[in-house]
mmCIF file of C-alpha atoms in Angstrom:
data_model
loop_
_atom_site.group_PDB
_atom_site.id
_atom_site.type_symbol
_atom_site.label_atom_id
_atom_site.label_comp_id
_atom_site.label_asym_id
_atom_site.label_seq_id
_atom_site.Cartn_x
_atom_site.Cartn_y
_atom_site.Cartn_z
ATOM 1 C CA MET A 2 -17.082 89.631 27.175
ATOM 2 C CA THR A 3 -16.991 85.996 26.055
ATOM 3 C CA SER A 4 -17.241 84.836 22.459
ATOM 4 C CA ARG A 5 -19.979 82.548 21.193
ATOM 5 C CA PRO A 6 -19.471 78.824 21.848
ATOM 6 C CA PRO A 7 -20.024 76.416 18.942
ATOM 7 C CA MET A 8 -23.606 75.700 17.916
ATOM 8 C CA PRO A 9 -24.897 72.203 18.900
ATOM 9 C CA ASP A 10 -25.013 70.812 15.341
ATOM 10 C CA GLU A 11 -21.481 72.025 14.642
ATOM 11 C CA ALA A 12 -20.137 70.583 17.893
ATOM 12 C CA LEU A 13 -21.943 67.263 17.395
ATOM 13 C CA GLY A 14 -20.602 66.921 13.869
ATOM 14 C CA ASP A 15 -17.090 67.350 15.219
ATOM 15 C CA LEU A 16 -17.759 64.750 17.923
ATOM 16 C CA LEU A 17 -19.083 62.209 15.418
ATOM 17 C CA ASP A 18 -15.928 62.706 13.354
ATOM 18 C CA GLN A 19 -13.771 62.128 16.451
ATOM 19 C CA ILE A 20 -15.689 58.957 17.324
ATOM 20 C CA ALA A 21 -15.421 57.648 13.763
ATOM 21 C CA GLU A 22 -11.681 58.239 13.812
ATOM 22 C CA HIS A 23 -11.406 56.345 17.096
ATOM 23 C CA LEU A 24 -13.539 53.449 15.815
ATOM 24 C CA GLY A 25 -11.848 53.327 12.427
ATOM 25 C CA SER A 26 -15.250 53.423 10.714
ATOM 26 C CA PRO A 27 -18.331 55.673 10.580
ATOM 27 C CA VAL A 28 -20.696 55.639 13.542
ATOM 28 C CA PRO A 29 -23.575 53.210 12.717
ATOM 29 C CA ALA A 30 -26.630 55.075 11.451
ATOM 30 C CA HIS A 31 -28.943 54.142 14.346
ATOM 31 C CA LEU A 32 -26.359 55.234 16.920
ATOM 32 C CA SER A 33 -25.602 58.438 15.019
ATOM 33 C CA ALA A 34 -29.335 59.219 15.036
ATOM 34 C CA ALA A 35 -29.487 58.602 18.792
ATOM 35 C CA LEU A 36 -26.509 60.910 19.394
ATOM 36 C CA ARG A 37 -28.168 63.625 17.314
ATOM 37 C CA ALA A 38 -31.397 63.214 19.286
ATOM 38 C CA VAL A 39 -29.658 63.435 22.670
ATOM 39 C CA PRO A 40 -27.368 66.504 23.094
ATOM 40 C CA ARG A 41 -24.531 65.551 25.435
ATOM 41 C CA HIS A 42 -24.221 69.007 26.979
ATOM 42 C CA LEU A 43 -27.674 68.719 28.554
ATOM 43 C CA PHE A 44 -26.325 65.991 30.841
ATOM 44 C CA LEU A 45 -23.205 67.731 32.076
ATOM 45 C CA PRO A 46 -23.028 69.811 35.283
ATOM 46 C CA PRO A 47 -21.946 73.470 35.280
ATOM 47 C CA THR A 48 -18.538 72.432 36.628
ATOM 48 C CA LEU A 49 -16.400 69.869 34.802
ATOM 49 C CA TRP A 50 -13.068 68.628 36.124
ATOM 50 C CA LEU A 51 -10.399 68.484 33.433
ATOM 51 C CA ARG A 52 -6.859 67.090 33.530
ATOM 52 C CA ASP A 53 -4.377 69.827 34.393
ATOM 53 C CA GLY A 54 -1.324 68.190 32.780
ATOM 54 C CA SER A 55 0.313 67.248 36.078
ATOM 55 C CA GLY A 56 -1.832 64.247 37.003
ATOM 56 C CA ASP A 57 -4.489 66.237 38.854
ATOM 57 C CA TYR A 58 -7.738 67.936 37.876
ATOM 58 C CA GLU A 59 -8.814 71.554 37.623
ATOM 59 C CA PRO A 60 -12.363 72.939 37.433
ATOM 60 C CA CYS A 61 -13.843 74.240 34.220
ATOM 61 C CA GLU A 62 -16.873 76.446 34.853
ATOM 62 C CA ARG A 63 -19.553 76.919 32.230
ATOM 63 C CA GLU A 64 -20.302 80.388 33.630
ATOM 64 C CA THR A 65 -16.766 81.762 33.433
ATOM 65 C CA ALA A 66 -15.210 79.676 30.629
ATOM 66 C CA PRO A 67 -18.076 78.766 28.270
ATOM 67 C CA GLU A 68 -15.902 78.058 25.214
ATOM 68 C CA ARG A 69 -13.605 75.701 27.102
ATOM 69 C CA TRP A 70 -16.564 74.021 28.807
ATOM 70 C CA TRP A 71 -18.335 73.516 25.467
ATOM 71 C CA ARG A 72 -15.222 72.141 23.745
ATOM 72 C CA ALA A 73 -14.835 69.648 26.593
ATOM 73 C CA ALA A 74 -18.497 68.641 26.344
ATOM 74 C CA TYR A 75 -18.072 67.627 22.695
ATOM 75 C CA ARG A 76 -14.605 66.104 22.756
ATOM 76 C CA ASP A 77 -14.137 62.355 22.678
ATOM 77 C CA VAL A 78 -12.793 62.220 26.237
ATOM 78 C CA PRO A 79 -14.152 61.102 29.614
ATOM 79 C CA LEU A 80 -15.133 63.959 31.920
ATOM 80 C CA VAL A 81 -15.026 63.844 35.708
ATOM 81 C CA THR A 82 -18.253 65.296 37.101
ATOM 82 C CA GLN A 83 -17.968 64.526 40.827
ATOM 83 C CA PHE A 84 -15.354 63.847 43.495
ATOM 84 C CA ALA A 85 -15.582 61.917 46.765
ATOM 85 C CA GLU A 86 -13.307 62.199 49.773
ATOM 86 C CA GLY A 87 -11.471 59.029 50.765
ATOM 87 C CA PRO A 88 -10.897 57.747 54.319
ATOM 88 C CA ASP A 89 -7.448 59.380 54.403
ATOM 89 C CA GLY A 90 -8.769 62.784 53.371
ATOM 90 C CA THR A 91 -7.679 62.546 49.725
ATOM 91 C CA ARG A 92 -10.239 63.014 46.986
ATOM 92 C CA ALA A 93 -10.884 60.787 44.014
ATOM 93 C CA PRO A 94 -13.323 60.893 41.076
ATOM 94 C CA SER A 95 -16.639 59.270 42.044
ATOM 95 C CA SER A 96 -18.660 59.912 38.885
ATOM 96 C CA SER A 97 -17.845 60.760 35.303
ATOM 97 C CA ALA A 98 -19.264 61.154 31.820
ATOM 98 C CA SER A 99 -17.848 58.278 29.804
ATOM 99 C CA MET A 100 -15.723 58.731 26.688
ATOM 100 C CA PRO A 101 -18.267 58.996 23.818
ATOM 101 C CA SER A 102 -16.445 56.510 21.561
ATOM 102 C CA VAL A 103 -16.517 53.917 24.373
ATOM 103 C CA VAL A 104 -20.231 54.640 24.852
ATOM 104 C CA VAL A 105 -20.752 53.965 21.134
ATOM 105 C CA ARG A 106 -18.655 50.769 21.240
ATOM 106 C CA MET A 107 -20.668 49.444 24.172
ATOM 107 C CA LEU A 108 -24.033 50.331 22.639
ATOM 108 C CA LYS A 109 -22.984 48.739 19.366
ATOM 109 C CA ALA A 110 -22.049 45.548 21.249
ATOM 110 C CA LEU A 111 -25.307 45.661 23.242
ATOM 111 C CA ASP A 112 -27.348 45.753 20.010
ATOM 112 C CA ALA A 113 -30.356 47.281 21.763
ATOM 113 C CA ARG A 114 -33.257 47.981 19.417
ATOM 114 C CA GLN A 115 -36.865 49.176 19.583
ATOM 115 C CA GLY A 116 -38.872 46.920 21.873
ATOM 116 C CA HIS A 117 -35.918 45.520 23.828
ATOM 117 C CA SER A 118 -36.232 45.767 27.602
ATOM 118 C CA VAL A 119 -32.970 47.204 28.986
ATOM 119 C CA LEU A 120 -31.498 47.511 32.477
ATOM 120 C CA GLU A 121 -28.664 49.999 32.933
ATOM 121 C CA ILE A 122 -26.483 49.793 36.040
ATOM 122 C CA GLY A 123 -25.029 53.213 36.838
ATOM 123 C CA THR A 124 -27.167 56.135 35.642
ATOM 124 C CA GLY A 125 -24.430 58.710 36.206
ATOM 125 C CA THR A 126 -25.245 61.830 34.199
ATOM 126 C CA GLY A 127 -28.204 60.142 32.474
ATOM 127 C CA PHE A 128 -26.691 60.495 28.994
ATOM 128 C CA ASN A 129 -26.450 56.756 28.325
ATOM 129 C CA ALA A 130 -30.003 56.213 29.606
ATOM 130 C CA ALA A 131 -31.195 58.870 27.152
ATOM 131 C CA LEU A 132 -29.404 57.154 24.265
ATOM 132 C CA LEU A 133 -30.939 53.818 25.273
ATOM 133 C CA SER A 134 -34.362 55.478 25.410
ATOM 134 C CA SER A 135 -33.879 56.822 21.889
ATOM 135 C CA LEU A 136 -32.869 53.350 20.684
ATOM 136 C CA CYS A 137 -35.480 51.230 22.479
ATOM 137 C CA GLY A 138 -38.215 53.546 23.727
ATOM 138 C CA ALA A 139 -38.086 55.217 27.148
ATOM 139 C CA GLU A 140 -40.753 52.891 28.544
ATOM 140 C CA GLN A 141 -38.391 49.960 27.907
ATOM 141 C CA VAL A 142 -35.432 51.394 29.860
ATOM 142 C CA THR A 143 -34.701 51.053 33.581
ATOM 143 C CA SER A 144 -31.621 52.820 34.969
ATOM 144 C CA LEU A 145 -30.215 52.449 38.499
ATOM 145 C CA ASP A 146 -27.784 54.562 40.504
ATOM 146 C CA ILE A 147 -26.828 54.256 44.156
ATOM 147 C CA ASP A 148 -26.153 58.000 44.581
ATOM 148 C CA PRO A 149 -29.331 60.004 45.406
ATOM 149 C CA GLU A 150 -27.926 63.331 44.188
ATOM 150 C CA LEU A 151 -26.734 61.852 40.889
ATOM 151 C CA THR A 152 -30.130 60.214 40.439
ATOM 152 C CA ARG A 153 -31.953 63.527 40.941
ATOM 153 C CA ARG A 154 -29.631 65.363 38.522
ATOM 154 C CA ALA A 155 -30.049 62.652 35.893
ATOM 155 C CA GLN A 156 -33.827 62.725 36.225
ATOM 156 C CA ARG A 157 -33.844 66.498 35.663
ATOM 157 C CA ALA A 158 -31.522 66.238 32.654
ATOM 158 C CA LEU A 159 -33.533 63.406 31.128
ATOM 159 C CA LYS A 160 -36.755 65.383 31.488
ATOM 160 C CA ALA A 161 -35.094 68.380 29.812
ATOM 161 C CA SER A 162 -33.964 66.143 26.944
ATOM 162 C CA GLY A 163 -37.457 64.797 26.365
ATOM 163 C CA GLN A 164 -36.556 61.250 27.426
ATOM 164 C CA GLN A 165 -37.969 59.859 30.670
ATOM 165 C CA PRO A 166 -36.952 56.250 31.340
ATOM 166 C CA ASP A 167 -37.538 54.678 34.739
ATOM 167 C CA VAL A 168 -34.645 56.026 36.847
ATOM 168 C CA VAL A 169 -34.360 54.469 40.311
ATOM 169 C CA CYS A 170 -32.037 55.240 43.214
ATOM 170 C CA ALA A 171 -30.952 51.739 44.226
ATOM 171 C CA ASP A 172 -27.913 49.496 44.595
ATOM 172 C CA GLY A 173 -27.342 48.178 41.098
ATOM 173 C CA ALA A 174 -25.773 44.968 42.440
ATOM 174 C CA ALA A 175 -29.307 43.690 43.126
ATOM 175 C CA GLY A 176 -30.637 44.545 39.680
ATOM 176 C CA TRP A 177 -34.278 45.651 39.592
ATOM 177 C CA ARG A 178 -36.813 42.838 39.817
ATOM 178 C CA PRO A 179 -39.983 44.959 39.377
ATOM 179 C CA ASN A 180 -39.200 45.481 35.663
ATOM 180 C CA ALA A 181 -37.437 42.164 34.997
ATOM 181 C CA PRO A 182 -36.769 40.183 32.891
ATOM 182 C CA TYR A 183 -34.517 42.145 30.544
ATOM 183 C CA ASP A 184 -33.372 41.520 26.992
ATOM 184 C CA ARG A 185 -30.256 43.580 27.594
ATOM 185 C CA ILE A 186 -28.181 44.570 30.640
ATOM 186 C CA ILE A 187 -25.434 47.174 30.413
ATOM 187 C CA ALA A 188 -23.239 48.550 33.197
ATOM 188 C CA THR A 189 -21.379 51.841 33.309
ATOM 189 C CA CYS A 190 -19.288 50.690 36.264
ATOM 190 C CA SER A 191 -16.859 47.777 36.286
ATOM 191 C CA VAL A 192 -17.200 44.541 38.245
ATOM 192 C CA ARG A 193 -14.898 41.763 39.436
ATOM 193 C CA THR A 194 -17.764 39.328 39.894
ATOM 194 C CA VAL A 195 -21.013 39.444 37.926
ATOM 195 C CA PRO A 196 -23.807 39.807 40.519
ATOM 196 C CA LEU A 197 -26.129 36.793 40.452
ATOM 197 C CA PRO A 198 -29.294 38.949 40.074
ATOM 198 C CA TRP A 199 -28.003 40.224 36.730
ATOM 199 C CA LEU A 200 -27.930 36.679 35.382
ATOM 200 C CA GLU A 201 -31.277 35.798 36.916
ATOM 201 C CA GLN A 202 -32.959 38.905 35.489
ATOM 202 C CA THR A 203 -31.709 38.394 31.908
ATOM 203 C CA VAL A 204 -33.768 36.375 29.441
ATOM 204 C CA THR A 205 -32.234 33.341 27.757
ATOM 205 C CA GLY A 206 -30.404 34.660 24.709
ATOM 206 C CA GLY A 207 -30.168 38.101 26.300
ATOM 207 C CA ARG A 208 -27.032 40.201 26.018
ATOM 208 C CA LEU A 209 -24.846 41.547 28.838
ATOM 209 C CA VAL A 210 -22.231 44.278 28.294
ATOM 210 C CA ILE A 211 -20.216 44.803 31.477
ATOM 211 C CA PRO A 212 -16.877 46.595 32.013
ATOM 212 C CA TRP A 213 -14.422 44.234 33.706
ATOM 213 C CA ASP A 214 -11.993 44.762 36.529
ATOM 214 C CA THR A 215 -9.457 42.726 38.448
ATOM 215 C CA PRO A 216 -7.438 44.017 41.402
ATOM 216 C CA TRP A 217 -4.397 43.911 39.096
ATOM 217 C CA CYS A 218 -5.876 45.591 36.023
ATOM 218 C CA ASN A 219 -8.934 47.739 35.343
ATOM 219 C CA TYR A 220 -9.473 47.092 31.645
ATOM 220 C CA GLY A 221 -11.729 45.249 29.203
ATOM 221 C CA THR A 222 -15.466 44.815 28.673
ATOM 222 C CA LEU A 223 -17.357 41.532 28.970
ATOM 223 C CA LEU A 224 -19.685 40.802 26.044
ATOM 224 C CA ALA A 225 -21.759 37.794 27.085
ATOM 225 C CA THR A 226 -24.950 35.952 26.161
ATOM 226 C CA LYS A 227 -27.279 34.290 28.682
ATOM 227 C CA GLN A 228 -27.458 30.541 28.087
ATOM 228 C CA ALA A 229 -30.415 28.189 28.602
ATOM 229 C CA ASP A 230 -28.633 26.549 31.569
ATOM 230 C CA GLY A 231 -28.511 29.860 33.469
ATOM 231 C CA THR A 232 -24.861 30.626 32.747
ATOM 232 C CA ALA A 233 -23.513 33.418 30.553
ATOM 233 C CA GLU A 234 -20.723 32.975 28.041
ATOM 234 C CA GLY A 235 -18.699 35.471 26.078
ATOM 235 C CA SER A 236 -15.418 37.229 25.527
ATOM 236 C CA LEU A 237 -13.641 40.396 26.576
ATOM 237 C CA ALA A 238 -13.428 43.386 24.271
ATOM 238 C CA PRO A 239 -10.227 45.493 24.325
ATOM 239 C CA TYR A 240 -11.751 48.731 25.579
ATOM 240 C CA GLY A 241 -13.289 50.172 28.713
ATOM 241 C CA SER A 242 -11.822 51.348 32.002
ATOM 242 C CA PHE A 243 -14.584 52.238 34.457
ATOM 243 C CA MET A 244 -14.890 52.963 38.159
ATOM 244 C CA LEU A 245 -15.416 49.800 40.166
ATOM 245 C CA MET A 246 -18.904 49.144 41.541
ATOM 246 C CA ARG A 247 -18.982 50.419 45.120
ATOM 247 C CA ALA A 248 -20.178 47.098 46.547
ATOM 248 C CA GLN A 249 -17.008 45.391 45.241
ATOM 249 C CA GLN A 250 -14.418 47.985 46.308
ATOM 250 C CA VAL A 251 -11.763 46.839 48.807
ATOM 251 C CA ASP A 252 -10.755 49.309 51.516
ATOM 252 C CA ALA A 253 -7.127 48.172 51.587
ATOM 253 C CA GLU A 254 -6.738 48.974 47.901
ATOM 254 C CA LEU A 255 -8.481 52.335 48.235
ATOM 255 C CA ARG A 256 -6.097 53.304 51.044
ATOM 256 C CA GLY A 257 -3.029 51.737 49.401
ATOM 257 C CA ASP A 258 -2.311 49.663 52.527
ATOM 258 C CA ILE A 259 0.806 47.468 52.304
ATOM 259 C CA PRO A 260 1.025 45.315 55.507
ATOM 260 C CA HIS A 261 4.813 44.885 55.723
ATOM 261 C CA ALA A 262 5.921 47.033 58.676
ATOM 262 C CA GLY A 263 7.998 45.206 61.277
ATOM 263 C CA ARG A 264 8.024 41.917 59.388
ATOM 264 C CA GLU A 265 10.983 39.957 58.090
ATOM 265 C CA PRO A 266 10.668 39.111 54.383
ATOM 266 C CA GLU A 267 11.832 36.174 52.334
ATOM 267 C CA ARG A 268 14.477 37.669 50.034
ATOM 268 C CA SER A 269 15.517 36.629 46.527
ATOM 269 C CA THR A 270 16.271 38.077 43.101
ATOM 270 C CA THR A 271 14.465 37.886 39.779
ATOM 271 C CA SER A 272 15.403 38.518 36.172
ATOM 272 C CA LEU A 273 11.802 39.375 35.298
ATOM 273 C CA SER A 274 11.372 43.125 35.003
ATOM 274 C CA PRO A 275 8.565 44.547 37.146
ATOM 275 C CA TRP A 276 7.587 46.673 34.133
ATOM 276 C CA ALA A 277 6.828 43.470 32.183
ATOM 277 C CA VAL A 278 3.979 42.619 34.557
ATOM 278 C CA ALA A 279 2.846 46.081 35.632
ATOM 279 C CA GLY A 280 3.841 48.363 32.764
ATOM 280 C CA SER A 281 2.284 49.271 29.426
ATOM 281 C CA ASP A 282 1.388 45.714 28.309
ATOM 282 C CA LEU A 283 -2.323 45.624 29.119
ATOM 283 C CA ASP A 284 -2.657 42.141 27.597
ATOM 284 C CA ALA A 285 -0.142 40.848 30.142
ATOM 285 C CA GLN A 286 -1.767 42.753 32.985
ATOM 286 C CA LEU A 287 -5.216 41.370 32.178
ATOM 287 C CA TYR A 288 -3.848 37.827 31.871
ATOM 288 C CA ILE A 289 -2.256 38.145 35.312
ATOM 289 C CA GLY A 290 -5.322 39.769 36.840
ATOM 290 C CA LEU A 291 -7.589 36.929 35.766
ATOM 291 C CA ARG A 292 -5.253 34.258 37.131
ATOM 292 C CA VAL A 293 -3.738 35.660 40.334
ATOM 293 C CA PRO A 294 -6.843 36.216 42.488
ATOM 294 C CA GLY A 295 -6.909 39.197 44.781
ATOM 295 C CA ALA A 296 -3.452 40.507 43.861
ATOM 296 C CA TRP A 297 -3.057 44.236 43.230
ATOM 297 C CA HIS A 298 -0.047 46.476 42.740
ATOM 298 C CA MET A 299 1.211 50.012 43.120
ATOM 299 C CA TRP A 300 4.413 51.809 42.157
ATOM 300 C CA GLU A 301 6.550 53.677 44.671
ATOM 301 C CA THR A 302 8.865 56.134 42.951
ATOM 302 C CA GLU A 303 10.782 57.428 45.988
ATOM 303 C CA PRO A 304 11.415 54.459 48.319
ATOM 304 C CA GLU A 305 14.183 54.754 50.896
ATOM 305 C CA SER A 306 16.262 51.791 49.727
ATOM 306 C CA ALA A 307 15.639 51.629 45.961
ATOM 307 C CA HIS A 308 15.287 53.817 42.904
ATOM 308 C CA VAL A 309 11.818 52.500 41.976
ATOM 309 C CA ARG A 310 9.759 49.850 43.766
ATOM 310 C CA LEU A 311 6.785 47.758 42.661
ATOM 311 C CA TRP A 312 4.556 46.704 45.546
ATOM 312 C CA LEU A 313 2.204 43.715 45.335
ATOM 313 C CA ALA A 314 -0.483 42.978 47.917
ATOM 314 C CA ASP A 315 -3.564 40.851 48.521
ATOM 315 C CA GLY A 316 -6.464 42.817 49.967
ATOM 316 C CA ARG A 317 -7.909 39.691 51.627
ATOM 317 C CA THR A 318 -4.761 38.548 53.496
ATOM 318 C CA ASP A 319 -1.604 40.029 55.018
ATOM 319 C CA SER A 320 0.630 38.802 52.170
ATOM 320 C CA CYS A 321 2.595 41.325 50.147
ATOM 321 C CA ALA A 322 5.821 41.638 48.156
ATOM 322 C CA CYS A 323 8.060 44.229 46.540
ATOM 323 C CA VAL A 324 10.440 44.247 43.585
ATOM 324 C CA ASP A 325 13.192 46.874 43.551
ATOM 325 C CA TYR A 326 15.025 48.538 40.683
ATOM 326 C CA ASP A 327 18.344 50.051 41.796
ATOM 327 C CA GLY A 328 18.439 52.627 39.005
ATOM 328 C CA GLN A 329 21.427 51.028 37.279
ATOM 329 C CA GLN A 330 21.079 47.511 35.907
ATOM 330 C CA THR A 331 18.055 45.611 34.598
ATOM 331 C CA SER A 332 19.288 42.001 34.589
ATOM 332 C CA ALA A 333 18.376 41.326 38.219
ATOM 333 C CA PHE A 334 15.912 42.877 40.651
ATOM 334 C CA ALA A 335 15.710 42.433 44.426
ATOM 335 C CA VAL A 336 12.556 40.681 45.664
ATOM 336 C CA SER A 337 11.103 40.722 49.184
ATOM 337 C CA GLN A 338 8.023 38.601 49.958
ATOM 338 C CA TYR A 339 5.990 38.784 53.158
ATOM 339 C CA GLY A 340 3.372 36.340 54.436
ATOM 340 C CA ALA A 341 2.232 32.864 53.486
ATOM 341 C CA ARG A 342 1.300 33.778 49.939
ATOM 342 C CA LYS A 343 4.340 34.321 47.702
ATOM 343 C CA LEU A 344 2.766 36.904 45.442
ATOM 344 C CA TRP A 345 5.760 37.657 43.241
ATOM 345 C CA ASP A 346 6.314 33.944 42.605
ATOM 346 C CA GLU A 347 2.654 33.591 41.557
ATOM 347 C CA VAL A 348 2.807 36.605 39.252
ATOM 348 C CA ALA A 349 6.087 35.458 37.687
ATOM 349 C CA ARG A 350 4.705 31.963 37.007
ATOM 350 C CA VAL A 351 1.570 33.361 35.386
ATOM 351 C CA TYR A 352 3.628 35.774 33.263
ATOM 352 C CA GLU A 353 5.763 32.853 32.025
ATOM 353 C CA GLU A 354 2.534 31.082 31.080
ATOM 354 C CA TYR A 355 1.321 34.198 29.254
ATOM 355 C CA VAL A 356 4.478 34.231 27.150
ATOM 356 C CA ALA A 357 4.361 30.457 26.551
ATOM 357 C CA VAL A 358 0.798 30.577 25.153
ATOM 358 C CA GLY A 359 1.682 33.346 22.699
ATOM 359 C CA ARG A 360 0.880 36.551 24.588
ATOM 360 C CA PRO A 361 -2.878 36.400 23.956
ATOM 361 C CA GLY A 362 -4.714 39.666 23.494
ATOM 362 C CA VAL A 363 -7.638 40.742 25.635
ATOM 363 C CA ASP A 364 -10.168 39.512 23.088
ATOM 364 C CA ARG A 365 -8.726 35.970 23.109
ATOM 365 C CA HIS A 366 -10.124 35.297 26.571
ATOM 366 C CA ARG A 367 -13.349 33.314 26.860
ATOM 367 C CA LEU A 368 -15.311 33.869 30.058
ATOM 368 C CA ARG A 369 -18.082 31.737 31.505
ATOM 369 C CA ILE A 370 -20.163 33.138 34.364
ATOM 370 C CA ILE A 371 -21.676 30.364 36.471
ATOM 371 C CA PRO A 372 -24.309 30.714 39.237
ATOM 372 C CA ASP A 373 -22.783 29.514 42.507
ATOM 373 C CA GLY A 374 -25.014 29.742 45.559
ATOM 374 C CA ARG A 375 -25.799 33.408 46.150
ATOM 375 C CA SER A 376 -23.101 34.688 43.808
ATOM 376 C CA THR A 377 -21.341 33.653 40.602
ATOM 377 C CA ARG A 378 -17.967 32.177 39.790
ATOM 378 C CA LEU A 379 -15.777 32.680 36.762
ATOM 379 C CA GLU A 380 -14.181 30.206 34.373
ATOM 380 C CA VAL A 381 -11.542 31.621 32.031
ATOM 381 C CA SER A 382 -9.966 29.979 28.999
ATOM 382 C CA VAL A 383 -7.865 31.024 26.031
ATOM 383 C CA PRO A 384 -8.704 28.870 22.995
ATOM 384 C CA THR A 385 -5.705 27.812 20.947
ATOM 385 C CA ALA A 386 -5.303 29.721 17.702
#
C-alpha cells in the first residue's frame, strides 16, 4: 500500500519556493499566477527518467512509485521524458521537461503579455505552451514540434489542462507562416544559427528568446530584439542548456568521431592546461565556442598513452588534435595536431585573448543576427567595461 502523494497546492507552493531561491527573488506575480493555473504534473508522462547517481538514468513509474514520481514532478530540476537510440546503438535523451526556474527566467525575459502573438519552437510536453496560453491567451499561441508522438501527447495534456493553443507537428526551423507575424518567439531547443524564418516572422521591436549552442559549449540564452533593418540585436543570459535543434545536429559529434587513425600528427607541447579551456569555466568555454567555428571537444579518461586526454575536432573537416596529461606534472602537456587546421593553436590563441580582455562573463557578449541569403550570420562583440 502506497502513502498519499502531496496535494497539488502543497507541491506547487514548494516549487515556487525552490524557484524563488534559485532566482534570488520572488517569482513575478503574473508568472506565479500562470504556474498556479497550469499544474506541471498534467504534462508529464507516467514514466520519468531520473539521474541514478552514476551518470545514467533510471525509470521512475507513477504507478509503482507515486511519491517519488510526484516529488520529481514538483522539484526544480529538468526531467528526461523520452530517449532516442543513436546510430551506434547507444541511447540519449531526446525530449525533456525543462527546469522550472529556467522556464520562469525565459518567460520573464520574453515579457509575453495578453494580446501578444507568440511562436514557440519545441512543444515538448506542452507545459510551456500552456503557460504562454495563460499569459497571452491560447488563441495567440502557436507551438511547433517535429516529433509526431510528442505533439499528440502535448495536445492531449493541453486539452486536459483547459488550454488549447495551436499545436502543429512541423519542423520548427521553418517557423510557421500561417500565423505570422509574431510579437514574441521562444525556443525550447538550442541553436547554433538563428533560422532566417524566425527573423522574418518577427515584428519590428519583437522579442526573441533562444537557447544558444556552439560545438564547444552548450550554454547561454540569446535575448534579442528585432530591428527595423531586419537584423536582431541582443545579449546572452547566463542560463540555459538545451538539446540542440535536430536540423543543426552534426553526425560526427553525435558519434564522437575523431578522424586521427593512421595519420602522423604535428607534435608540440603547451603550458596551457586543457582544463582551462574545457573545464568548469563556462565563461571561457563560451568565449572559445563563439570564436573557434566548428570546434568541439571530448574527454578520454583511459587513453593508451596518457592519463587523461582532451580531444578536439572539427565536424566539417578532418582536422583534430589532442592534449595529454601524464598524471604527474601540470607545467607542460603533450599536443598532437592532425590536418590542415591547427585546432589547439586556435583554441590557445582565443583563450589568451579571453584572459587579455578581462575574462568576460556570458552576459558581456553582444550578438547581432544578420540575414545572409537563405540563412543568417552572427557578429559577436564584447563592449569594453
